[in-house]
Amino acid sequence: MTANGWFQVFVFFALILVCAKPLGLYMARVFEREQTWVDVIFRPLERLVYRLTGIDETHEMTWSEYAVVMLLFSLVSMLATYAVERLQQWLPLNPQHLTSVTPDLALNTAASFTTNTNWQSYVPETTMSYLTQMLTLAYHNFFSAAVGMALAVALIRGISRRESKTLGNFWVDATRASLWVLLPGCLIYALLLVSQGVVQNFRPYDQAKLVQAQTTTATGSDGKTTTQTVTTQSIAQGPVASQEAIKMLGTNGGGFFNTNSAHPFENPTPLSNLMQMFSIFLIPAGLTVTLGRMTRAPKHGWAVFAAMSALFFVGVFVAYYAEAQTNPLLHSVDQHVSTMQAGGNMEGKEVRFGIANSALFATVTTDASCGAVNAMHDSFMPLGGLVPMVNIMLGEVIFGGVGAGLYGMLIFVVLAVFIAGLMVGRTPEYLGKKIESYDVKMAMLYVLIFPLSILGFSAVTLMMPQLGLSSLANTGPHGLSEILYAYTSATGNNGSAFAGLSANTHWYNLSLAAAMLIGRFLMIVPMLAIAGSLAKKKLVPPSPGTFPVHTPLFTVLLVGVVLIVGALTFFPAISLGPILEHLMMHAGKSF
């Protein structure tokens, strides 16, 4: 680790800290339907949308109605995405004449982008046409993020309202999230990315002649080996900047290219790399301020922000430290920092970003359920790869996805307040609302669905060697980590992967699609049930036994609850994966 590396980490976080408050206050005004300086532009567009779609913007929904409408909207859009993928070869904007996507992969991709996961079991530049990328995948990048923001706001309303049966209007919340926040942000952001060299065009792929011909060999299904001389290379391109902007700002993560943000057409410069990390955290951090403003408890919003920040810095430190260490298996290689090399573990990393920015990016993208990568997590040292995995296993609540991170953390807030109430022998209270048995049951249902999906699918996969293990590039604990990470990423709606797993098979496409849908929608329902329950409650005046939720003690308790729940649930699994691999690597064993 170097002083320069830590300087870059703190510059990144300082930018987030400075921008969180103004953005959070702006979003609070947007969702409380107060006047903003951009109303003159977006209010007429909003009215036009409602007029064309027949939406009554004054209608308020109960939590169950809110949930049903959200589920139906997601289902219809997922089916439409599946249809476009299956019909791709007959649709326009396909200059490479790519064939239609296979049924199982199309279902996996439709589920992936609908749930804000953006898991990609395919090579985007050789699988998806420009039309498919823009019409369906980019559409979901906007609206899956908008849905997450709408759900977070619905929960905040449940906390702030008193004796109310409604949580707002899903259509209005999703429309406002898109028009007032995501769309203008992406317009500006895409232009900034273009200024850094990110590609934006509709040209067919260029064919470049190689300076030196390459000879390749391949073994066919019949066992015969063929040799081929390659003299040209296809240079993929397309409308990348516009996709990249919402990919990062909406914490989606699906790359236009297979190597994602490690590709120079997606992430060409250190400045573009900083902008991408900044945009991943920007809205999730701002939503903590929105929480404080809408609940009239700004200090509580900052306490939640502080808990997220503490967990973030722990992850950055461990990842950076692990990747800055030398590989104990490479005895004959000089891996120390010098004027000629960066030192540490540079496998799978871009030289233009180095270890500090690779470790920071990996931490940020898995804290925020984004899944974009500028380095290959599969090539990290065991403890370095442990950090992205644990970040997701904690529930994607360290800032988390757009909206999803906040409502996930608020579930842990409910549990933390409940535990505090048990310790003092009083009925727990949260911002003037009593936390009762129904609320705790729904919170525990939310918490238990997550590990049930991850550990259940991982166990079934490990028990079926022909379906699950045949796709592994590694054996031993690293192979276990690849499978565990895949289902963790899918259920956590993250989308990043340990690339040693070849997941484009019938089993992985279908099981990962199921994990993504479970991790998104089955967890949303109990969360909205809590919101509906809290909205109906009366406010009770604070008493000497009320646990304050704006103090450093609350922040410590909240961090402790998040860590204890994650550690107790997943420690046995990760001890057999990255932790065992770390110990065996230092004993001279590789996989």
CSV table of N, CA and C in Angstrom, one decimal, residues 441-540:
chain,number,residue,atom,x,y,z
A,441,LYS,N,-41.0,-10.0,12.4
A,441,LYS,CA,-41.2,-11.3,11.6
A,441,LYS,C,-40.9,-11.0,10.1
A,442,MET,N,-41.5,-9.9,9.6
A,442,MET,CA,-41.2,-9.5,8.2
A,442,MET,C,-39.7,-9.2,8.0
A,443,ALA,N,-39.1,-8.5,8.9
A,443,ALA,CA,-37.7,-8.2,8.8
A,443,ALA,C,-36.8,-9.5,8.7
A,444,MET,N,-37.2,-10.5,9.6
A,444,MET,CA,-36.5,-11.7,9.6
A,444,MET,C,-36.7,-12.6,8.4
A,445,LEU,N,-37.9,-12.5,7.8
A,445,LEU,CA,-38.2,-13.1,6.6
A,445,LEU,C,-37.4,-12.6,5.5
A,446,TYR,N,-37.2,-11.2,5.4
A,446,TYR,CA,-36.4,-10.6,4.5
A,446,TYR,C,-34.9,-11.1,4.6
A,447,VAL,N,-34.5,-11.1,5.8
A,447,VAL,CA,-33.1,-11.5,6.1
A,447,VAL,C,-32.8,-13.0,5.7
A,448,LEU,N,-33.8,-13.9,6.0
A,448,LEU,CA,-33.6,-15.3,5.8
A,448,LEU,C,-33.7,-15.8,4.3
A,449,ILE,N,-34.5,-15.0,3.6
A,449,ILE,CA,-34.6,-15.4,2.1
A,449,ILE,C,-33.3,-15.4,1.4
A,450,PHE,N,-32.5,-14.4,1.8
A,450,PHE,CA,-31.2,-14.1,1.1
A,450,PHE,C,-30.2,-15.3,1.2
A,451,PRO,N,-29.9,-15.8,2.4
A,451,PRO,CA,-29.0,-16.9,2.5
A,451,PRO,C,-29.6,-18.2,2.1
A,452,LEU,N,-30.9,-18.4,2.2
A,452,LEU,CA,-31.6,-19.6,1.7
A,452,LEU,C,-31.3,-19.8,0.2
A,453,SER,N,-31.4,-18.7,-0.5
A,453,SER,CA,-31.2,-18.8,-2.0
A,453,SER,C,-29.7,-19.1,-2.3
A,454,ILE,N,-28.8,-18.3,-1.7
A,454,ILE,CA,-27.4,-18.5,-1.9
A,454,ILE,C,-26.9,-19.8,-1.6
A,455,LEU,N,-27.1,-20.2,-0.3
A,455,LEU,CA,-26.6,-21.5,0.1
A,455,LEU,C,-27.3,-22.7,-0.4
A,456,GLY,N,-28.6,-22.5,-0.7
A,456,GLY,CA,-29.4,-23.6,-1.2
A,456,GLY,C,-29.0,-23.9,-2.6
A,457,PHE,N,-28.9,-22.9,-3.5
A,457,PHE,CA,-28.5,-23.2,-4.9
A,457,PHE,C,-27.0,-23.7,-5.0
A,458,SER,N,-26.2,-23.1,-4.1
A,458,SER,CA,-24.8,-23.6,-4.1
A,458,SER,C,-24.7,-25.0,-3.7
A,459,ALA,N,-25.4,-25.4,-2.7
A,459,ALA,CA,-25.4,-26.8,-2.2
A,459,ALA,C,-25.9,-27.8,-3.3
A,460,VAL,N,-27.0,-27.4,-3.9
A,460,VAL,CA,-27.5,-28.3,-5.0
A,460,VAL,C,-26.6,-28.4,-6.2
A,461,THR,N,-25.9,-27.3,-6.5
A,461,THR,CA,-25.0,-27.3,-7.6
A,461,THR,C,-23.8,-28.2,-7.3
A,462,LEU,N,-23.3,-28.1,-6.1
A,462,LEU,CA,-22.1,-28.9,-5.7
A,462,LEU,C,-22.5,-30.4,-5.7
A,463,MET,N,-23.7,-30.7,-5.5
A,463,MET,CA,-24.1,-32.1,-5.4
A,463,MET,C,-24.4,-32.7,-6.8
A,464,MET,N,-24.3,-31.9,-7.9
A,464,MET,CA,-24.6,-32.4,-9.2
A,464,MET,C,-23.3,-32.1,-10.1
A,465,PRO,N,-22.3,-33.0,-10.0
A,465,PRO,CA,-21.1,-32.8,-10.7
A,465,PRO,C,-21.2,-32.6,-12.2
A,466,GLN,N,-22.2,-33.3,-12.9
A,466,GLN,CA,-22.3,-33.1,-14.3
A,466,GLN,C,-22.9,-31.8,-14.7
A,467,LEU,N,-23.7,-31.2,-13.9
A,467,LEU,CA,-24.3,-29.9,-14.2
A,467,LEU,C,-23.6,-28.8,-13.6
A,468,GLY,N,-23.1,-28.9,-12.4
A,468,GLY,CA,-22.5,-27.7,-11.8
A,468,GLY,C,-21.0,-27.7,-11.8
A,469,LEU,N,-20.3,-28.8,-11.6
A,469,LEU,CA,-18.8,-28.8,-11.5
A,469,LEU,C,-18.1,-28.8,-12.8
A,470,SER,N,-18.8,-29.3,-13.9
A,470,SER,CA,-18.2,-29.4,-15.2
A,470,SER,C,-17.8,-28.0,-15.8
A,471,SER,N,-18.4,-26.9,-15.2
A,471,SER,CA,-18.2,-25.6,-15.7
A,471,SER,C,-17.0,-24.9,-15.0
A,472,LEU,N,-16.4,-25.5,-14.1
A,472,LEU,CA,-15.4,-24.9,-13.3
A,472,LEU,C,-14.0,-24.9,-14.0
A,473,ALA,N,-13.3,-23.8,-13.9
A,473,ALA,CA,-11.9,-23.8,-14.4
A,473,ALA,C,-10.9,-24.2,-13.3
A,474,ASN,N,-11.4,-24.2,-12.0
A,474,ASN,CA,-10.5,-24.5,-10.9
A,474,ASN,C,-11.1,-25.5,-10.0
A,475,THR,N,-10.3,-26.2,-9.3
A,475,THR,CA,-10.8,-27.2,-8.3
A,475,THR,C,-10.6,-26.7,-6.9
A,476,GLY,N,-10.8,-27.5,-5.9
A,476,GLY,CA,-10.5,-27.1,-4.5
A,476,GLY,C,-11.3,-25.9,-4.0
A,477,PRO,N,-10.8,-25.2,-3.0
A,477,PRO,CA,-11.6,-24.1,-2.4
A,477,PRO,C,-11.8,-23.0,-3.4
A,478,HIS,N,-10.9,-22.8,-4.4
A,478,HIS,CA,-11.2,-21.7,-5.4
A,478,HIS,C,-12.4,-22.0,-6.3
A,479,GLY,N,-12.5,-23.3,-6.6
A,479,GLY,CA,-13.7,-23.7,-7.4
A,479,GLY,C,-15.0,-23.5,-6.6
A,480,LEU,N,-14.9,-23.8,-5.3
A,480,LEU,CA,-16.1,-23.6,-4.4
A,480,LEU,C,-16.4,-22.1,-4.4
A,481,SER,N,-15.4,-21.2,-4.3
A,481,SER,CA,-15.6,-19.8,-4.3
A,481,SER,C,-16.3,-19.3,-5.6
A,482,GLU,N,-15.9,-19.9,-6.7
A,482,GLU,CA,-16.5,-19.5,-8.0
A,482,GLU,C,-18.0,-19.8,-8.0
A,483,ILE,N,-18.4,-20.9,-7.5
A,483,ILE,CA,-19.8,-21.3,-7.4
A,483,ILE,C,-20.5,-20.4,-6.4
A,484,LEU,N,-20.0,-20.3,-5.2
A,484,LEU,CA,-20.6,-19.5,-4.1
A,484,LEU,C,-20.7,-18.1,-4.6
A,485,TYR,N,-19.7,-17.5,-5.2
A,485,TYR,CA,-19.8,-16.1,-5.7
A,485,TYR,C,-20.9,-15.9,-6.7
A,486,ALA,N,-21.0,-16.9,-7.6
A,486,ALA,CA,-22.1,-16.8,-8.6
A,486,ALA,C,-23.5,-16.6,-8.0
A,487,TYR,N,-23.8,-17.5,-7.1
A,487,TYR,CA,-25.2,-17.4,-6.5
A,487,TYR,C,-25.3,-16.3,-5.5
A,488,THR,N,-24.2,-15.9,-4.9
A,488,THR,CA,-24.2,-14.7,-4.1
A,488,THR,C,-24.4,-13.4,-4.9
A,489,SER,N,-23.7,-13.3,-6.0
A,489,SER,CA,-23.9,-12.2,-6.9
A,489,SER,C,-25.3,-12.1,-7.5
A,490,ALA,N,-25.8,-13.3,-7.9
A,490,ALA,CA,-27.2,-13.4,-8.5
A,490,ALA,C,-28.2,-13.0,-7.5
A,491,THR,N,-28.2,-13.6,-6.3
A,491,THR,CA,-29.2,-13.3,-5.3
A,491,THR,C,-29.1,-11.9,-4.8
A,492,GLY,N,-27.9,-11.4,-4.6
A,492,GLY,CA,-27.6,-10.0,-4.2
A,492,GLY,C,-27.9,-9.0,-5.3
A,493,ASN,N,-28.3,-9.4,-6.5
A,493,ASN,CA,-28.5,-8.5,-7.6
A,493,ASN,C,-27.3,-7.7,-7.9
A,494,ASN,N,-26.1,-8.3,-7.8
A,494,ASN,CA,-24.9,-7.6,-8.1
A,494,ASN,C,-24.4,-7.7,-9.6
A,495,GLY,N,-24.2,-8.9,-10.0
A,495,GLY,CA,-23.9,-9.2,-11.4
A,495,GLY,C,-22.4,-9.4,-11.7
A,496,SER,N,-21.5,-9.1,-10.7
A,496,SER,CA,-20.1,-9.4,-11.0
A,496,SER,C,-19.9,-10.9,-10.8
A,497,ALA,N,-18.7,-11.4,-11.2
A,497,ALA,CA,-18.5,-12.8,-11.2
A,497,ALA,C,-17.0,-13.2,-11.0
A,498,PHE,N,-16.8,-14.4,-10.5
A,498,PHE,CA,-15.4,-15.0,-10.6
A,498,PHE,C,-15.4,-15.7,-11.9
A,499,ALA,N,-14.6,-15.1,-12.8
A,499,ALA,CA,-14.7,-15.4,-14.3
A,499,ALA,C,-14.3,-16.9,-14.6
A,500,GLY,N,-13.8,-17.6,-13.6
A,500,GLY,CA,-13.4,-19.0,-13.9
A,500,GLY,C,-14.6,-19.9,-14.0
A,501,LEU,N,-15.8,-19.4,-13.8
A,501,LEU,CA,-17.0,-20.2,-13.9
A,501,LEU,C,-17.6,-20.0,-15.3
A,502,SER,N,-17.8,-21.0,-16.1
A,502,SER,CA,-18.4,-20.8,-17.4
A,502,SER,C,-19.9,-21.1,-17.2
A,503,ALA,N,-20.7,-20.0,-17.1
A,503,ALA,CA,-22.1,-20.1,-16.6
A,503,ALA,C,-23.1,-20.2,-17.7
A,504,ASN,N,-22.7,-20.1,-19.0
A,504,ASN,CA,-23.7,-20.2,-20.1
A,504,ASN,C,-24.0,-21.7,-20.4
A,505,THR,N,-24.7,-22.3,-19.4
A,505,THR,CA,-25.2,-23.6,-19.5
A,505,THR,C,-26.7,-23.6,-19.1
A,506,HIS,N,-27.4,-24.7,-19.5
A,506,HIS,CA,-28.8,-24.7,-19.1
A,506,HIS,C,-29.0,-24.6,-17.6
A,507,TRP,N,-28.2,-25.3,-16.8
A,507,TRP,CA,-28.4,-25.3,-15.4
A,507,TRP,C,-28.1,-23.9,-14.8
A,508,TYR,N,-27.0,-23.4,-15.2
A,508,TYR,CA,-26.6,-22.1,-14.6
A,508,TYR,C,-27.5,-21.0,-15.0
A,509,ASN,N,-27.9,-21.0,-16.3
A,509,ASN,CA,-28.8,-19.9,-16.8
A,509,ASN,C,-30.1,-19.9,-16.1
A,510,LEU,N,-30.7,-21.1,-15.9
A,510,LEU,CA,-32.0,-21.2,-15.2
A,510,LEU,C,-31.9,-21.0,-13.7
A,511,SER,N,-30.9,-21.6,-13.1
A,511,SER,CA,-30.8,-21.5,-11.6
A,511,SER,C,-30.4,-20.1,-11.2
A,512,LEU,N,-29.5,-19.5,-12.0
A,512,LEU,CA,-29.1,-18.1,-11.6
A,512,LEU,C,-30.3,-17.1,-11.9
A,513,ALA,N,-31.1,-17.4,-12.9
A,513,ALA,CA,-32.2,-16.5,-13.2
A,513,ALA,C,-33.2,-16.6,-12.0
A,514,ALA,N,-33.4,-17.9,-11.5
A,514,ALA,CA,-34.3,-18.0,-10.3
A,514,ALA,C,-33.7,-17.3,-9.1
A,515,ALA,N,-32.4,-17.4,-8.9
A,515,ALA,CA,-31.8,-16.7,-7.8
A,515,ALA,C,-31.9,-15.2,-7.9
A,516,MET,N,-31.8,-14.7,-9.1
A,516,MET,CA,-32.0,-13.2,-9.2
A,516,MET,C,-33.4,-12.8,-8.9
A,517,LEU,N,-34.4,-13.5,-9.4
A,517,LEU,CA,-35.8,-13.2,-9.2
A,517,LEU,C,-36.1,-13.3,-7.7
A,518,ILE,N,-35.6,-14.3,-7.0
A,518,ILE,CA,-35.8,-14.5,-5.6
A,518,ILE,C,-35.2,-13.3,-4.8
A,519,GLY,N,-33.9,-13.0,-5.2
A,519,GLY,CA,-33.2,-12.0,-4.4
A,519,GLY,C,-33.8,-10.6,-4.6
A,520,ARG,N,-34.5,-10.4,-5.7
A,520,ARG,CA,-35.1,-9.1,-5.9
A,520,ARG,C,-36.6,-9.0,-5.3
A,521,PHE,N,-37.4,-9.9,-5.9
A,521,PHE,CA,-38.9,-9.7,-5.6
A,521,PHE,C,-39.4,-10.4,-4.4
A,522,LEU,N,-38.9,-11.5,-4.0
A,522,LEU,CA,-39.3,-12.2,-2.8
A,522,LEU,C,-38.9,-11.4,-1.5
A,523,MET,N,-37.8,-10.6,-1.7
A,523,MET,CA,-37.4,-9.8,-0.5
A,523,MET,C,-38.1,-8.4,-0.5
A,524,ILE,N,-38.6,-8.0,-1.6
A,524,ILE,CA,-39.3,-6.7,-1.7
A,524,ILE,C,-40.6,-6.8,-0.9
A,525,VAL,N,-41.3,-7.9,-1.1
A,525,VAL,CA,-42.7,-8.0,-0.5
A,525,VAL,C,-42.7,-7.9,1.0
A,526,PRO,N,-41.8,-8.6,1.8
A,526,PRO,CA,-41.8,-8.3,3.2
A,526,PRO,C,-41.4,-6.9,3.6
A,527,MET,N,-40.5,-6.3,2.8
A,527,MET,CA,-40.1,-5.0,3.0
A,527,MET,C,-41.2,-4.0,2.9
A,528,LEU,N,-42.0,-4.2,1.9
A,528,LEU,CA,-43.2,-3.3,1.7
A,528,LEU,C,-44.3,-3.6,2.8
A,529,ALA,N,-44.3,-4.8,3.2
A,529,ALA,CA,-45.2,-5.1,4.3
A,529,ALA,C,-44.9,-4.3,5.6
A,530,ILE,N,-43.6,-4.2,5.9
A,530,ILE,CA,-43.1,-3.4,7.0
A,530,ILE,C,-43.5,-2.0,6.8
A,531,ALA,N,-43.3,-1.5,5.6
A,531,ALA,CA,-43.6,-0.1,5.3
A,531,ALA,C,-45.1,0.2,5.5
A,532,GLY,N,-45.9,-0.7,5.1
A,532,GLY,CA,-47.4,-0.6,5.3
A,532,GLY,C,-47.7,-0.6,6.8
A,533,SER,N,-47.1,-1.5,7.5
A,533,SER,CA,-47.3,-1.6,9.0
A,533,SER,C,-46.9,-0.3,9.7
A,534,LEU,N,-45.7,0.2,9.4
A,534,LEU,CA,-45.2,1.4,10.0
A,534,LEU,C,-46.1,2.6,9.7
A,535,ALA,N,-46.6,2.7,8.5
A,535,ALA,CA,-47.4,3.8,8.1
A,535,ALA,C,-48.7,3.9,8.9
A,536,LYS,N,-49.2,2.8,9.3
A,536,LYS,CA,-50.5,2.8,10.1
A,536,LYS,C,-50.3,3.2,11.5
A,537,LYS,N,-49.1,3.1,12.0
A,537,LYS,CA,-48.9,3.3,13.5
A,537,LYS,C,-49.0,4.8,13.9
A,538,LYS,N,-49.4,5.0,15.2
A,538,LYS,CA,-49.4,6.3,15.8
A,538,LYS,C,-48.0,6.6,16.2
A,539,LEU,N,-47.7,7.9,16.3
A,539,LEU,CA,-46.5,8.4,16.9
A,539,LEU,C,-46.6,8.3,18.4
A,540,VAL,N,-45.5,7.8,19.1
A,540,VAL,CA,-45.5,7.8,20.5
A,540,VAL,C,-44.4,8.8,21.0
